[in-house]
PDB file of C-alpha atoms and ligand atoms in Angstrom:
ATOM      1  CA  UNK A   1     114.009 125.770  82.368  1.00 51.00           C
ATOM      2  CA  UNK A   2     116.451 127.984  84.174  1.00 59.00           C
ATOM      3  CA  UNK A   3     116.676 125.703  87.196  1.00 64.00           C
ATOM      4  CA  UNK A   4     117.518 122.775  85.139  1.00 65.00           C
ATOM      5  CA  UNK A   5     120.389 124.831  83.052  1.00 61.00           C
ATOM      6  CA  UNK A   6     121.909 125.813  86.692  1.00 61.00           C
ATOM      7  CA  UNK A   7     121.685 122.028  88.397  1.00 65.00           C
ATOM      8  CA  UNK A   8     123.064 120.738  85.008  1.00 59.00           C
ATOM      9  CA  UNK A   9     125.836 123.315  85.005  1.00 56.00           C
ATOM     10  CA  UNK A  10     126.478 122.286  88.914  1.00 57.00           C
ATOM     11  CA  UNK A  11     126.707 118.437  88.233  1.00 54.00           C
ATOM     12  CA  UNK A  12     129.117 119.340  85.263  1.00 52.00           C
ATOM     13  CA  UNK A  13     131.280 121.003  87.651  1.00 51.00           C
ATOM     14  CA  UNK A  14     131.386 118.533  90.355  1.00 52.00           C
ATOM     15  CA  UNK A  15     131.364 115.566  87.620  1.00 49.00           C
ATOM     16  CA  UNK A  16     134.962 117.456  86.347  1.00 49.00           C
ATOM     17  CA  UNK A  17     136.015 118.210  89.800  1.00 49.00           C
ATOM     18  CA  UNK A  18     135.587 114.363  90.716  1.00 48.00           C
ATOM     19  CA  UNK A  19     137.274 112.911  87.790  1.00 46.00           C
ATOM     20  CA  UNK A  20     139.941 115.392  87.803  1.00 62.00           C
ATOM     21  CA  UNK A  21     140.764 113.921  91.784  1.00 82.00           C
ATOM     22  CA  UNK A  22     141.316 110.415  90.709  1.00 86.00           C
ATOM     23  CA  UNK A  23     143.926 108.192  89.236  1.00 90.00           C
ATOM     24  CA  UNK A  24     143.009 107.260  85.769  1.00 91.00           C
ATOM     25  CA  UNK A  25     144.384 105.035  83.255  1.00 93.00           C
ATOM     26  CA  UNK A  26     143.961 107.948  80.633  1.00 94.00           C
ATOM     27  CA  UNK A  27     145.778 110.552  82.721  1.00 95.00           C
ATOM     28  CA  UNK A  28     148.547 108.158  83.621  1.00 95.00           C
ATOM     29  CA  UNK A  29     148.962 107.392  79.823  1.00 95.00           C
ATOM     30  CA  UNK A  30     148.839 111.076  78.640  1.00 97.00           C
ATOM     31  CA  UNK A  31     151.688 111.939  81.390  1.00 97.00           C
ATOM     32  CA  UNK A  32     153.564 109.186  80.005  1.00 97.00           C
ATOM     33  CA  UNK A  33     153.330 110.088  76.459  1.00 98.00           C
ATOM     34  CA  UNK A  34     154.297 113.262  76.794  1.00 98.00           C
ATOM     35  CA  UNK A  35     157.050 112.464  79.142  1.00 98.00           C
ATOM     36  CA  UNK A  36     158.268 109.720  76.583  1.00 97.00           C
ATOM     37  CA  UNK A  37     157.558 111.663  73.272  1.00 97.00           C
ATOM     38  CA  UNK A  38     160.293 112.402  70.805  1.00 96.00           C
ATOM     39  CA  UNK A  39     160.292 116.301  71.634  1.00 97.00           C
ATOM     40  CA  UNK A  40     161.653 115.577  74.952  1.00 96.00           C
ATOM     41  CA  UNK A  41     164.553 113.466  73.699  1.00 96.00           C
ATOM     42  CA  UNK A  42     165.213 110.769  76.837  1.00 96.00           C
ATOM     43  CA  UNK A  43     164.872 113.633  79.323  1.00 97.00           C
ATOM     44  CA  UNK A  44     168.675 114.591  79.595  1.00 96.00           C
ATOM     45  CA  UNK A  45     169.720 116.700  82.463  1.00 97.00           C
ATOM     46  CA  UNK A  46     170.269 120.438  81.227  1.00 97.00           C
ATOM     47  CA  UNK A  47     168.719 122.906  78.307  1.00 96.00           C
ATOM     48  CA  UNK A  48     165.678 123.855  77.173  1.00 97.00           C
ATOM     49  CA  UNK A  49     164.035 120.302  77.135  1.00 97.00           C
ATOM     50  CA  UNK A  50     164.724 119.903  80.494  1.00 98.00           C
ATOM     51  CA  UNK A  51     163.227 122.921  81.065  1.00 98.00           C
ATOM     52  CA  UNK A  52     160.024 122.281  79.572  1.00 98.00           C
ATOM     53  CA  UNK A  53     159.607 118.854  81.394  1.00 98.00           C
ATOM     54  CA  UNK A  54     160.216 120.781  85.179  1.00 98.00           C
ATOM     55  CA  UNK A  55     157.517 123.398  83.739  1.00 98.00           C
ATOM     56  CA  UNK A  56     155.177 120.605  82.897  1.00 98.00           C
ATOM     57  CA  UNK A  57     155.450 118.846  86.576  1.00 98.00           C
ATOM     58  CA  UNK A  58     155.197 122.218  88.218  1.00 98.00           C
ATOM     59  CA  UNK A  59     152.331 123.209  86.796  1.00 98.00           C
ATOM     60  CA  UNK A  60     150.711 120.032  87.233  1.00 98.00           C
ATOM     61  CA  UNK A  61     151.460 120.218  90.607  1.00 98.00           C
ATOM     62  CA  UNK A  62     149.833 123.899  90.952  1.00 98.00           C
ATOM     63  CA  UNK A  63     146.733 122.370  89.087  1.00 96.00           C
ATOM     64  CA  UNK A  64     146.141 119.772  91.638  1.00 96.00           C
ATOM     65  CA  UNK A  65     146.470 122.464  94.535  1.00 96.00           C
ATOM     66  CA  UNK A  66     149.687 121.693  96.132  1.00 98.00           C
ATOM     67  CA  UNK A  67     151.766 124.659  96.976  1.00 98.00           C
ATOM     68  CA  UNK A  68     155.619 125.166  96.519  1.00 97.00           C
ATOM     69  CA  UNK A  69     157.549 124.550  99.520  1.00 92.00           C
ATOM     70  CA  UNK A  70     160.554 127.174  99.120  1.00 89.00           C
ATOM     71  CA  UNK A  71     159.493 130.601  96.827  1.00 91.00           C
ATOM     72  CA  UNK A  72     158.849 128.195  94.138  1.00 96.00           C
ATOM     73  CA  UNK A  73     158.520 124.661  92.897  1.00 98.00           C
ATOM     74  CA  UNK A  74     162.172 124.481  91.530  1.00 98.00           C
ATOM     75  CA  UNK A  75     165.170 123.690  93.307  1.00 98.00           C
ATOM     76  CA  UNK A  76     167.949 124.258  91.162  1.00 98.00           C
ATOM     77  CA  UNK A  77     171.506 122.643  91.326  1.00 98.00           C
ATOM     78  CA  UNK A  78     174.701 121.989  88.855  1.00 98.00           C
ATOM     79  CA  UNK A  79     174.829 118.205  87.918  1.00 97.00           C
ATOM     80  CA  UNK A  80     178.158 116.648  86.393  1.00 96.00           C
ATOM     81  CA  UNK A  81     177.462 114.640  83.690  1.00 94.00           C
ATOM     82  CA  UNK A  82     178.867 111.210  83.182  1.00 92.00           C
ATOM     83  CA  UNK A  83     181.212 110.496  80.534  1.00 89.00           C
ATOM     84  CA  UNK A  84     182.229 107.176  79.094  1.00 83.00           C
ATOM     85  CA  UNK A  85     185.889 107.958  78.477  1.00 83.00           C
ATOM     86  CA  UNK A  86     187.305 108.575  82.052  1.00 83.00           C
ATOM     87  CA  UNK A  87     189.920 110.857  81.088  1.00 85.00           C
ATOM     88  CA  UNK A  88     187.542 113.481  79.703  1.00 88.00           C
ATOM     89  CA  UNK A  89     186.057 116.296  81.501  1.00 90.00           C
ATOM     90  CA  UNK A  90     182.634 116.061  82.983  1.00 90.00           C
ATOM     91  CA  UNK A  91     180.523 118.662  81.573  1.00 92.00           C
ATOM     92  CA  UNK A  92     178.339 120.629  84.273  1.00 97.00           C
ATOM     93  CA  UNK A  93     174.871 121.709  83.606  1.00 97.00           C
ATOM     94  CA  UNK A  94     172.038 123.407  85.130  1.00 98.00           C
ATOM     95  CA  UNK A  95     169.020 121.339  86.348  1.00 98.00           C
ATOM     96  CA  UNK A  96     166.706 121.226  88.980  1.00 98.00           C
ATOM     97  CA  UNK A  97     164.266 118.924  91.314  1.00 98.00           C
ATOM     98  CA  UNK A  98     160.514 119.995  91.188  1.00 98.00           C
ATOM     99  CA  UNK A  99     159.392 119.949  94.881  1.00 98.00           C
ATOM    100  CA  UNK A 100     155.566 120.757  96.029  1.00 98.00           C
ATOM    101  CA  UNK A 101     154.122 120.117  99.566  1.00 98.00           C
ATOM    102  CA  UNK A 102     150.775 119.394 100.920  1.00 98.00           C
ATOM    103  CA  UNK A 103     150.472 120.834 104.451  1.00 98.00           C
ATOM    104  CA  UNK A 104     148.875 118.132 107.381  1.00 98.00           C
ATOM    105  CA  UNK A 105     145.869 119.711 109.502  1.00 98.00           C
ATOM    106  CA  UNK A 106     147.141 117.799 112.780  1.00 98.00           C
ATOM    107  CA  UNK A 107     148.418 120.829 115.024  1.00 98.00           C
ATOM    108  CA  UNK A 108     151.697 118.986 116.121  1.00 98.00           C
ATOM    109  CA  UNK A 109     151.924 116.060 113.593  1.00 98.00           C
ATOM    110  CA  UNK A 110     151.624 118.817 110.410  1.00 98.00           C
ATOM    111  CA  UNK A 111     155.463 119.278 111.547  1.00 98.00           C
ATOM    112  CA  UNK A 112     156.184 115.802 110.350  1.00 98.00           C
ATOM    113  CA  UNK A 113     156.851 115.302 106.891  1.00 98.00           C
ATOM    114  CA  UNK A 114     156.097 112.114 104.589  1.00 98.00           C
ATOM    115  CA  UNK A 115     158.087 112.497 101.275  1.00 98.00           C
ATOM    116  CA  UNK A 116     157.292 110.611  98.054  1.00 98.00           C
ATOM    117  CA  UNK A 117     159.524 111.219  95.000  1.00 98.00           C
ATOM    118  CA  UNK A 118     160.543 109.670  91.711  1.00 98.00           C
ATOM    119  CA  UNK A 119     163.298 110.989  89.040  1.00 98.00           C
ATOM    120  CA  UNK A 120     162.038 112.132  86.214  1.00 98.00           C
ATOM    121  CA  UNK A 121     165.234 112.513  83.901  1.00 98.00           C
ATOM    122  CA  UNK A 122     166.551 109.585  81.729  1.00 96.00           C
ATOM    123  CA  UNK A 123     169.720 108.744  79.521  1.00 94.00           C
ATOM    124  CA  UNK A 124     169.062 111.118  76.694  1.00 93.00           C
ATOM    125  CA  UNK A 125     170.567 109.256  73.882  1.00 91.00           C
ATOM    126  CA  UNK A 126     172.184 106.746  75.812  1.00 85.00           C
ATOM    127  CA  UNK A 127     175.713 107.068  76.906  1.00 81.00           C
ATOM    128  CA  UNK A 128     177.581 105.120  79.932  1.00 79.00           C
ATOM    129  CA  UNK A 129     174.829 103.416  82.059  1.00 78.00           C
ATOM    130  CA  UNK A 130     172.833 102.674  78.619  1.00 82.00           C
ATOM    131  CA  UNK A 131     171.722  98.854  78.144  1.00 80.00           C
ATOM    132  CA  UNK A 132     171.076  99.389  74.798  1.00 79.00           C
ATOM    133  CA  UNK A 133     173.457  98.250  72.197  1.00 74.00           C
ATOM    134  CA  UNK A 134     172.208 101.093  69.380  1.00 74.00           C
ATOM    135  CA  UNK A 135     174.448 104.505  69.918  1.00 75.00           C
ATOM    136  CA  UNK A 136     172.500 107.845  69.898  1.00 83.00           C
ATOM    137  CA  UNK A 137     169.033 106.538  69.712  1.00 90.00           C
ATOM    138  CA  UNK A 138     166.387 108.567  71.962  1.00 92.00           C
ATOM    139  CA  UNK A 139     165.821 106.347  75.226  1.00 93.00           C
ATOM    140  CA  UNK A 140     162.365 107.299  75.878  1.00 94.00           C
ATOM    141  CA  UNK A 141     162.867 105.538  79.438  1.00 95.00           C
ATOM    142  CA  UNK A 142     158.861 104.613  79.875  1.00 95.00           C
ATOM    143  CA  UNK A 143     159.417 102.547  82.527  1.00 95.00           C
ATOM    144  CA  UNK A 144     162.669 104.075  84.042  1.00 95.00           C
ATOM    145  CA  UNK A 145     161.321 106.315  84.934  1.00 96.00           C
ATOM    146  CA  UNK A 146     158.041 108.031  83.060  1.00 97.00           C
ATOM    147  CA  UNK A 147     156.547 105.785  85.266  1.00 97.00           C
ATOM    148  CA  UNK A 148     157.057 106.892  88.365  1.00 97.00           C
ATOM    149  CA  UNK A 149     156.953 110.563  87.379  1.00 98.00           C
ATOM    150  CA  UNK A 150     153.408 109.614  86.218  1.00 98.00           C
ATOM    151  CA  UNK A 151     152.171 107.831  89.462  1.00 97.00           C
ATOM    152  CA  UNK A 152     154.053 110.765  91.361  1.00 98.00           C
ATOM    153  CA  UNK A 153     151.575 113.060  89.507  1.00 98.00           C
ATOM    154  CA  UNK A 154     148.351 111.157  89.894  1.00 97.00           C
ATOM    155  CA  UNK A 155     149.522 110.374  93.461  1.00 97.00           C
ATOM    156  CA  UNK A 156     149.916 113.978  94.427  1.00 97.00           C
ATOM    157  CA  UNK A 157     146.654 115.024  93.010  1.00 96.00           C
ATOM    158  CA  UNK A 158     144.602 112.419  94.768  1.00 96.00           C
ATOM    159  CA  UNK A 159     146.187 113.286  97.900  1.00 97.00           C
ATOM    160  CA  UNK A 160     145.406 117.044  97.088  1.00 97.00           C
ATOM    161  CA  UNK A 161     141.900 116.382  96.696  1.00 96.00           C
ATOM    162  CA  UNK A 162     142.091 114.847 100.066  1.00 95.00           C
ATOM    163  CA  UNK A 163     144.392 117.334 101.778  1.00 96.00           C
ATOM    164  CA  UNK A 164     141.691 117.813 104.539  1.00 96.00           C
ATOM    165  CA  UNK A 165     142.102 114.367 105.743  1.00 96.00           C
ATOM    166  CA  UNK A 166     145.722 114.466 106.178  1.00 97.00           C
ATOM    167  CA  UNK A 167     147.338 114.434 109.579  1.00 98.00           C
ATOM    168  CA  UNK A 168     150.738 115.045 108.537  1.00 98.00           C
ATOM    169  CA  UNK A 169     152.291 116.978 105.716  1.00 98.00           C
ATOM    170  CA  UNK A 170     153.174 115.136 102.573  1.00 98.00           C
ATOM    171  CA  UNK A 171     156.364 116.632 100.478  1.00 98.00           C
ATOM    172  CA  UNK A 172     156.354 115.127  96.589  1.00 98.00           C
ATOM    173  CA  UNK A 173     159.361 115.749  94.776  1.00 98.00           C
ATOM    174  CA  UNK A 174     160.517 114.856  91.276  1.00 98.00           C
ATOM    175  CA  UNK A 175     164.257 114.240  91.221  1.00 98.00           C
ATOM    176  CA  UNK A 176     166.547 115.429  88.749  1.00 98.00           C
ATOM    177  CA  UNK A 177     169.906 113.889  87.450  1.00 98.00           C
ATOM    178  CA  UNK A 178     169.152 110.528  89.135  1.00 97.00           C
ATOM    179  CA  UNK A 179     170.865 108.484  85.929  1.00 96.00           C
ATOM    180  CA  UNK A 180     174.275 110.944  86.287  1.00 95.00           C
ATOM    181  CA  UNK A 181     174.524 109.152  89.845  1.00 96.00           C
ATOM    182  CA  UNK A 182     171.536 110.296  92.513  1.00 98.00           C
ATOM    183  CA  UNK A 183     172.577 114.129  92.228  1.00 98.00           C
ATOM    184  CA  UNK A 184     169.228 115.376  92.911  1.00 98.00           C
ATOM    185  CA  UNK A 185     167.943 113.344  95.701  1.00 98.00           C
ATOM    186  CA  UNK A 186     171.875 113.882  97.212  1.00 98.00           C
ATOM    187  CA  UNK A 187     171.328 117.589  96.676  1.00 98.00           C
ATOM    188  CA  UNK A 188     167.596 117.326  98.301  1.00 98.00           C
ATOM    189  CA  UNK A 189     169.304 115.577 101.274  1.00 98.00           C
ATOM    190  CA  UNK A 190     171.953 118.090 101.464  1.00 98.00           C
ATOM    191  CA  UNK A 191     169.662 120.951 101.080  1.00 97.00           C
ATOM    192  CA  UNK A 192     166.831 120.255 102.695  1.00 96.00           C
ATOM    193  CA  UNK A 193     163.977 122.798 102.540  1.00 95.00           C
ATOM    194  CA  UNK A 194     162.982 121.295 106.225  1.00 97.00           C
ATOM    195  CA  UNK A 195     165.085 119.934 109.072  1.00 98.00           C
ATOM    196  CA  UNK A 196     165.653 115.914 108.002  1.00 97.00           C
ATOM    197  CA  UNK A 197     164.282 115.166 111.608  1.00 98.00           C
ATOM    198  CA  UNK A 198     161.188 116.379 110.625  1.00 98.00           C
ATOM    199  CA  UNK A 199     161.167 113.605 108.065  1.00 98.00           C
ATOM    200  CA  UNK A 200     159.548 110.164 109.143  1.00 98.00           C
ATOM    201  CA  UNK A 201     159.232 108.429 105.718  1.00 98.00           C
ATOM    202  CA  UNK A 202     160.360 108.476 101.899  1.00 98.00           C
ATOM    203  CA  UNK A 203     158.718 106.048  99.150  1.00 97.00           C
ATOM    204  CA  UNK A 204     160.654 106.261  95.958  1.00 97.00           C
ATOM    205  CA  UNK A 205     158.915 105.348  92.813  1.00 97.00           C
ATOM    206  CA  UNK A 206     161.461 103.790  90.306  1.00 96.00           C
ATOM    207  CA  UNK A 207     160.427 101.473  87.357  1.00 95.00           C
ATOM    208  CA  UNK A 208     157.078 101.147  88.579  1.00 94.00           C
ATOM    209  CA  UNK A 209     155.553 100.101  84.941  1.00 87.00           C
ATOM    210  CA  UNK A 210     156.516  96.428  85.338  1.00 83.00           C
ATOM    211  CA  UNK A 211     156.082  95.699  88.942  1.00 75.00           C
ATOM    212  CA  UNK A 212     158.697  93.632  89.009  1.00 69.00           C
TER     213      UNK A 212
HETATM  214 ZN1   ZN B 301     165.194 104.737  87.725  1.00 54.12          ZN
END
């Protein structure tokens, strides 16, 4: 009886470990549901909601077994927000990129990096870049770019589960304030945590939900 119990427990542990490393429709859906929820108000940069979003992404990286590249997962920067009225001053807010790394295993090639990225911010309630004619409504941004962010989280999880097979190191990054003029990615390139020469490839996922 006891033997069966332990065998069953082992099976459960290995089964749950296995399913977590897979990219599943259910998990993608859960991420998108969270990112596009009413509470997250269209993922506008700055403030408390932004903090909730970056905590969600950083916790997910951590749970998947990715390590921070600096002292934590957050790369803080100031974002100047777009304004419709060009004569008005642009408000500045504090926002973040969320950055994590998986170290490669090859003694030489691990010093080379591949970067996989997606921006997590969206337009909030609309504003200058909105295509909607409705003013002041929550823009959930399911495709732009909850789709890319969810893909980033799921691919990161799967890569982490296969870390022992990686030759080169992989940096994964969720960019902030993209809709305000590519501010997060610009900040990352101007303040890179590794030498830019070490980065050999960057794959960006923006609006991967409709594949058009
Ligand atoms: Zn986008």
